[in-house]
CSV table of C-alpha atoms in Angstrom, one decimal:
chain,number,residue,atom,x,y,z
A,1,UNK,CA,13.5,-14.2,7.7
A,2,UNK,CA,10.1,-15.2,6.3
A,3,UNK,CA,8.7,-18.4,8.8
A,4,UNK,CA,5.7,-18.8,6.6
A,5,UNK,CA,4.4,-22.6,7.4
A,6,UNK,CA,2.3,-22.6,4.5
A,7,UNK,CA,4.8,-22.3,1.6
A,8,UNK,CA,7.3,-24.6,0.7
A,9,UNK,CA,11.0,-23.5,0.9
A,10,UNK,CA,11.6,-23.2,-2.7
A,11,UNK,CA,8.3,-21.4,-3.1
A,12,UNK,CA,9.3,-18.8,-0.9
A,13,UNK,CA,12.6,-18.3,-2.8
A,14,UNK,CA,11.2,-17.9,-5.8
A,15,UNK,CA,9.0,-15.3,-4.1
A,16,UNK,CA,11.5,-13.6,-2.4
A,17,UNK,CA,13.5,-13.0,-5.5
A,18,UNK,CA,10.4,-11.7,-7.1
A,19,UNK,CA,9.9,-9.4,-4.4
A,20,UNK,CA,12.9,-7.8,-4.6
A,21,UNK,CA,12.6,-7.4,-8.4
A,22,UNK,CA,9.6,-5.6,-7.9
A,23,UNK,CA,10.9,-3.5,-4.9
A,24,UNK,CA,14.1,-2.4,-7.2
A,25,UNK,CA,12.0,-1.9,-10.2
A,26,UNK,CA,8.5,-1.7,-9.9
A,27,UNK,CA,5.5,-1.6,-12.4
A,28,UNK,CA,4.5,2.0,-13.9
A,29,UNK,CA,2.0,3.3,-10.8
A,30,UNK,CA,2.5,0.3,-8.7
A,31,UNK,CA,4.8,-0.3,-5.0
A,32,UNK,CA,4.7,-3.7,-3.4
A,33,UNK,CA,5.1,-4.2,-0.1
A,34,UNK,CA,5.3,-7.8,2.1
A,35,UNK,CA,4.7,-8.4,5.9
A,36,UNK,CA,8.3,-10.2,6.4
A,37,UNK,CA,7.3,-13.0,8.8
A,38,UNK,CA,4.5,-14.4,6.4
A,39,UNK,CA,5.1,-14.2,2.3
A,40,UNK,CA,2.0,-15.8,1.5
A,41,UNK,CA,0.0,-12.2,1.6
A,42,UNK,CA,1.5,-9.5,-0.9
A,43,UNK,CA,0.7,-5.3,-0.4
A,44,UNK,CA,0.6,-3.6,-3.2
A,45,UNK,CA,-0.5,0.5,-3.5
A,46,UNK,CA,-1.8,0.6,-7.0
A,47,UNK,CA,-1.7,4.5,-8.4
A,48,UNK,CA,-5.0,5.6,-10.3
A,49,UNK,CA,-4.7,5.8,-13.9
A,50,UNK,CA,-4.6,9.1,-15.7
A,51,UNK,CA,-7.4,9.9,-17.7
A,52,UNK,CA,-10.2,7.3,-15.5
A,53,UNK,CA,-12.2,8.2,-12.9
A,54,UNK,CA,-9.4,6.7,-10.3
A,55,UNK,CA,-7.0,9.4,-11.1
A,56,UNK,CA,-5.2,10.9,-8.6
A,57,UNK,CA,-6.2,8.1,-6.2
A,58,UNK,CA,-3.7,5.3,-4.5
A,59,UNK,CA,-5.5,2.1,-4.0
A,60,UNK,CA,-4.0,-0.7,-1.8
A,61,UNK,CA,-4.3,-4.3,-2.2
A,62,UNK,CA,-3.8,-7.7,-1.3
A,63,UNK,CA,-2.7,-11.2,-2.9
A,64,UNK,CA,-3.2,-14.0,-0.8
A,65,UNK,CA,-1.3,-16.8,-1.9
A,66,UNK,CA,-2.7,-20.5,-1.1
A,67,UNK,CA,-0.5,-23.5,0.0
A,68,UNK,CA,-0.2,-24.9,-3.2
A,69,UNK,CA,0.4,-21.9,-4.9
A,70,UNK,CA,1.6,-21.8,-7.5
A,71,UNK,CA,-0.1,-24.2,-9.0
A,72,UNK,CA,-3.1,-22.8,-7.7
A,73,UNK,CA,-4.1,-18.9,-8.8
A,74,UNK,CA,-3.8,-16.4,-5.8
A,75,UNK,CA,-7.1,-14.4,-4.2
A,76,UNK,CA,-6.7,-10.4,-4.8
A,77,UNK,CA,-8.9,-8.4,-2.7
A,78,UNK,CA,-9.0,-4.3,-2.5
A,79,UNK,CA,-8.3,-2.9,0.8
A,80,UNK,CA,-9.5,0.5,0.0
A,81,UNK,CA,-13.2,1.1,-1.2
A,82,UNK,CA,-14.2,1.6,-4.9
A,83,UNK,CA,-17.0,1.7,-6.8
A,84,UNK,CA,-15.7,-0.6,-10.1
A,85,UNK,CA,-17.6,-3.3,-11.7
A,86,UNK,CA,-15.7,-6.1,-11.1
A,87,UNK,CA,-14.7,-5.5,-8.0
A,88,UNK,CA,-17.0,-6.4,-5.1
A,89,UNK,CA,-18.2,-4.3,-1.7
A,90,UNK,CA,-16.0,-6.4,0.6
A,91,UNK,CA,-12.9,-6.1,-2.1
A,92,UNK,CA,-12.6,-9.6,-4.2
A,93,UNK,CA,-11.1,-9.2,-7.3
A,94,UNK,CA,-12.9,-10.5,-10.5
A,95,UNK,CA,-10.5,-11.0,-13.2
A,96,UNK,CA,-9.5,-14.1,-15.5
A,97,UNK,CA,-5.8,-13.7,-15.0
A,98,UNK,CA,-6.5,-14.8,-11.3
A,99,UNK,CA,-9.2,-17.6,-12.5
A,100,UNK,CA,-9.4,-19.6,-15.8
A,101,UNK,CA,-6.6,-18.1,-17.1
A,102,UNK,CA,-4.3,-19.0,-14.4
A,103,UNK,CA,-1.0,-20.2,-15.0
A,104,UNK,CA,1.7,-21.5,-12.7
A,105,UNK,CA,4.3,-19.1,-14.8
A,106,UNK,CA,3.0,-15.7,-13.9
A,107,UNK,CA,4.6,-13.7,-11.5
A,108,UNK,CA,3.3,-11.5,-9.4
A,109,UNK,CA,4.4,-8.4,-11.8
A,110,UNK,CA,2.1,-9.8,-14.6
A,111,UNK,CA,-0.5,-10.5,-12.6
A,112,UNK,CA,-0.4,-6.8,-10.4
A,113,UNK,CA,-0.6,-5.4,-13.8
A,114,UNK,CA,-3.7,-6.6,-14.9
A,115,UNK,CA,-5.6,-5.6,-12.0
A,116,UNK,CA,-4.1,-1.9,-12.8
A,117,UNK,CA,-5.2,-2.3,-16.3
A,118,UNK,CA,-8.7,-3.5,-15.0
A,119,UNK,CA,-9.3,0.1,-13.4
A,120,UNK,CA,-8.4,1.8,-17.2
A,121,UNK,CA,-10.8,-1.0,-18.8
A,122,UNK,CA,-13.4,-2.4,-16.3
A,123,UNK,CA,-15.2,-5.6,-17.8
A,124,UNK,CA,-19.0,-4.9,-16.7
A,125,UNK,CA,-20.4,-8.3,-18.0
A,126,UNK,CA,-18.6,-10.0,-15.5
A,127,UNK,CA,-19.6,-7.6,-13.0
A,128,UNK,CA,-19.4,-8.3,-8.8
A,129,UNK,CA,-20.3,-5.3,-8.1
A,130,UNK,CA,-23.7,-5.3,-10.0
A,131,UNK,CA,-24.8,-1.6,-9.7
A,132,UNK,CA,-21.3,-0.5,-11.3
A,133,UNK,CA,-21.3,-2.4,-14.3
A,134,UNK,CA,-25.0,-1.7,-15.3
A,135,UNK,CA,-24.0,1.9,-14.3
A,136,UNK,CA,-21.2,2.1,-16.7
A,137,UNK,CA,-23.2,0.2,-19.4
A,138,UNK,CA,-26.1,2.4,-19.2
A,139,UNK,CA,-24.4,5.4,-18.1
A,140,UNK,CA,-21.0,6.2,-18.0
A,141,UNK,CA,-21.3,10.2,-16.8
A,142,UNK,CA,-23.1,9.0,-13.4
A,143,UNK,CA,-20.8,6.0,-13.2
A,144,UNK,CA,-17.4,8.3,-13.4
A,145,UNK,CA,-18.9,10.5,-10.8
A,146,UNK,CA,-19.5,7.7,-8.2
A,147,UNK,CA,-16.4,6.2,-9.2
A,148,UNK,CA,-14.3,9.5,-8.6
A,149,UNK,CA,-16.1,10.2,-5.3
A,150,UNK,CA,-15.3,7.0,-3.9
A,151,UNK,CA,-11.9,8.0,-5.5
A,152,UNK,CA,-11.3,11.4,-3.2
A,153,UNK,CA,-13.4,9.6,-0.1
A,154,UNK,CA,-11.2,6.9,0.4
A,155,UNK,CA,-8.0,6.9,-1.9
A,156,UNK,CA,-6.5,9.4,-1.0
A,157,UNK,CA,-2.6,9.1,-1.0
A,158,UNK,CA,-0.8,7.5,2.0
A,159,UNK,CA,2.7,6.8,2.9
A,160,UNK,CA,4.2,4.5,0.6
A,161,UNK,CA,6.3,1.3,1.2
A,162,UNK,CA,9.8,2.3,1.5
A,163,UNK,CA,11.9,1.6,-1.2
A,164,UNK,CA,14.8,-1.2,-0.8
A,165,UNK,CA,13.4,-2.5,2.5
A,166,UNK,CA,10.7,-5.0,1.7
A,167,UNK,CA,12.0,-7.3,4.1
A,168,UNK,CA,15.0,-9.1,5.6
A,169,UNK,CA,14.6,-12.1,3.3
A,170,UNK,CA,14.5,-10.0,0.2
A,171,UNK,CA,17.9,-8.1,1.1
A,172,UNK,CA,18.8,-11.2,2.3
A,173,UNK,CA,19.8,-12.5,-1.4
A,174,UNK,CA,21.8,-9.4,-1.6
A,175,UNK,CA,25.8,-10.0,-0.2
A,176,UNK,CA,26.6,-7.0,1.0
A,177,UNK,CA,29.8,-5.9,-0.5
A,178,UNK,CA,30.1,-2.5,1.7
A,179,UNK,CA,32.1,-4.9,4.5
A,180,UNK,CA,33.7,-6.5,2.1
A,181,UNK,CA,35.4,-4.1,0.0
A,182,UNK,CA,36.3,-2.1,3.3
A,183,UNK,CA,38.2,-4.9,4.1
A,184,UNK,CA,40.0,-6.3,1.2
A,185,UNK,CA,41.1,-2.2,1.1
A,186,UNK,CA,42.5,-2.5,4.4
A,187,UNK,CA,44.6,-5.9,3.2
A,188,UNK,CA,45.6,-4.5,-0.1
A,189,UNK,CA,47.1,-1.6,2.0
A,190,UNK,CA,48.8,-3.7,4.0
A,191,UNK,CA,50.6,-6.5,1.8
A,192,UNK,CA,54.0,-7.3,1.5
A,193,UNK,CA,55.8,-4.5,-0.6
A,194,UNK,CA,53.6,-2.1,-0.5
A,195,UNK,CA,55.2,1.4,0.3
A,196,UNK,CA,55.4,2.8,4.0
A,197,UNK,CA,55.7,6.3,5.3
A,198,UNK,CA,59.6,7.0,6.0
A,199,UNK,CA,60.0,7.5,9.7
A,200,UNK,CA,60.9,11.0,11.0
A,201,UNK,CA,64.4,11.3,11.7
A,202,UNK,CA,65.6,10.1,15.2
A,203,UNK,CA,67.1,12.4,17.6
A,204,UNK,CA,69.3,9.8,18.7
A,205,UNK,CA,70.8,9.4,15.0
A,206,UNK,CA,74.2,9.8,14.3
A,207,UNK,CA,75.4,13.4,13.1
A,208,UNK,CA,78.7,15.3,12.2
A,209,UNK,CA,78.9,18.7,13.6
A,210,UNK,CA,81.8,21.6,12.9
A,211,UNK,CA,83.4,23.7,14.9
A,212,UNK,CA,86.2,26.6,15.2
A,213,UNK,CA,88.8,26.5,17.5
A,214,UNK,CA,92.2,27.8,17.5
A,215,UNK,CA,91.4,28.3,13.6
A,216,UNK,CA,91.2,25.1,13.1
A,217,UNK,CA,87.9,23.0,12.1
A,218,UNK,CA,87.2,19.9,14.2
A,219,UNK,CA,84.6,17.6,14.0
A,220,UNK,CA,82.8,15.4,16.5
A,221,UNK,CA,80.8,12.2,16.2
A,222,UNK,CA,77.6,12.9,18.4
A,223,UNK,CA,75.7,10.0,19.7
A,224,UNK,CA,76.6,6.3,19.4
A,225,UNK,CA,76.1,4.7,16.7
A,226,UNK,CA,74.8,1.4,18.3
A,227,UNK,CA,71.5,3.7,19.7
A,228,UNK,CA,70.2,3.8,16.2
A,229,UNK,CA,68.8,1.7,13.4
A,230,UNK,CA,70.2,3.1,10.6
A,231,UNK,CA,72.2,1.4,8.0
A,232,UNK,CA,76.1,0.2,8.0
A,233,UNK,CA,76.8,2.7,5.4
A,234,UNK,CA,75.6,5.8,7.5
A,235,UNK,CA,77.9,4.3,10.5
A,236,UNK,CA,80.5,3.3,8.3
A,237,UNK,CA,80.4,7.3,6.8
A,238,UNK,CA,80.5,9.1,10.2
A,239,UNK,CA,83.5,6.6,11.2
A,240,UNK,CA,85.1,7.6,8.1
A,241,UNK,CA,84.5,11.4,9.1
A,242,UNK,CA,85.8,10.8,12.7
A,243,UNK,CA,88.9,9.3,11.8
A,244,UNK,CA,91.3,12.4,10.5
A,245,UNK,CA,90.9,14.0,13.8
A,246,UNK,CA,91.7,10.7,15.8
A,247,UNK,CA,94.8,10.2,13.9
A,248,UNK,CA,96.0,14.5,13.9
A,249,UNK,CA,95.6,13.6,18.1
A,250,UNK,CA,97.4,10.8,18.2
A,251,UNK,CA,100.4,12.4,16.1
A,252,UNK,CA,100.2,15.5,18.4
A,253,UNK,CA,100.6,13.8,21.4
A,254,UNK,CA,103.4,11.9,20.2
A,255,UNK,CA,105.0,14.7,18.9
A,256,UNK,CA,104.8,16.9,22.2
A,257,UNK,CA,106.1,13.4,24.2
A,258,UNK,CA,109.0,14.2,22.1
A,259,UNK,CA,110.0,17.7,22.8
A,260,UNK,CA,109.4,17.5,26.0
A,261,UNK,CA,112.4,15.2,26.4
A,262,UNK,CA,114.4,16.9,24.7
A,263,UNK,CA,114.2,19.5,26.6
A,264,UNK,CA,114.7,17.9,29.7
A,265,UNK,CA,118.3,16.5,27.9
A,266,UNK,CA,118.8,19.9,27.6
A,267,UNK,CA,118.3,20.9,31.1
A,268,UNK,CA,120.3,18.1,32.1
A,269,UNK,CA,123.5,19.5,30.3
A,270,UNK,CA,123.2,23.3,31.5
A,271,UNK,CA,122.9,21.8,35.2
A,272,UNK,CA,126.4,19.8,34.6
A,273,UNK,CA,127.9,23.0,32.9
């Protein structure tokens, strides 16, 4: 997070959402970039414009911000070298925007566009550079040529400021939803109702099985039903299925109880005979 001492909190909001504006959309030919721990000194890598002597040059700069900002205008300064009129040998921007013409409205987008307009149309009467603007006024030929030797000296493109990562207090605005949504998946998958995946069948379940002997079918109840968790229905089916051949043993023991005595009456009577 930005610890910057000499911007008041709601300054440095304001900044920070403009920052991020600028990061996700930035100006035709412009980047901005922001040293995180201190907000009140903006990077920006301004693109040459086609068709000037600055073409095919990136140019970075600064905006330093004052304490009172921004009720006061900020000071612009060129980090790389070039020969323009209003822009002097140690870098200081001369432009109205940042001057007289200062308002506490603009943002940082207006006022990074002017100074990218001011290298399509330099202002030479309000020169800081004096040999540029009486250059230019007097002639332009031998002023493009300094201007786009300066221009393949010492703009030549660098690295850029990565996209989406202007700081921590920036992205800091941003919720991020990844986490979030991740999560609320995981819940919605898991409420009350929703639908599970059946269980594989147990091995333990009850089952009815058929077999041949003495040409007759019998069937057997494997496994208890009492292991299991399946339904009363299920039990209540395979007691169903068991019952026939409980009841045909019960009547064929009773029925061989019988003729057995009978034929020990029988017995009886040939003994006496």
């Amino acid at each position: 997070m930005a610890t910057n001492e000499n911007l008041p909190p709601n300054v440095i909001k304001q900044l920070a959402k403009e920052l991020k504006n600028l990061d996700e959309s930035p100006p035709e030919g412009i980047k901005v970039g922001v040293n995180d721990d201190d907000f009140s000194t903006i990077y920006a890598d301004i693109e040459g414009p086609a068709g000037t002597p600055y073409e095919n040059g990136v140019f970075r700069m600064k905006l330093v911000l004052s304490h009172d900002f921004p009720h006061s205008p900020p000071k612009g300064y060129f980090l790389t070298k070039i020969f323009h009129p209003n822009i002097a040998t140690n870098g200081e921007i001369c432009v109205n925007t940042l001057k007289k013409d200062w308002n506490p409205s603009l943002g940082l987008r207006h006022v990074l566009i002017v100074v990218r307009c001011l290298l399509i149309e330099p202002f030479p009467e309000s020169a800081l550079n004096e040999q540029a603007g009486k250059m230019l006024l007097e002639n332009y030929e031998e002023y493009a040529r300094h201007a786009r030797l300066y221009t393949g000296i010492h703009a030549k493109p660098k690295p850029k400021f990565k996209s989406g990562a202007i700081s921590e207090s920036t992205t800091a605005l941003n919720v991020d939803q990844t986490n979030t949504s991740v999560l609320n998946a995981d819940q919605k998958s898991t409420t009350p109702g929703a639908a599970l995946p059946l269980p594989c069948p147990s091995p333990l379940a009850p089952s009815t099985t058929s077999t041949r002997g003495n040409g007759k079918e019998q069937q057997a109840a494997i496994a208890p039903a009492t292991d299991t968790g399946v339904s009363g229905s299920t039990v209540a089916a395979a007691a169903a299925a068991a019952a026939p051949t409980t009841q045909k043993k019960e009547g064929g023991l009773a029925k061989a109880h019988a003729d057995k005595k009978k034929m020990d009456a029988r017995k009886k009577s040939l003994k006496r005979l």
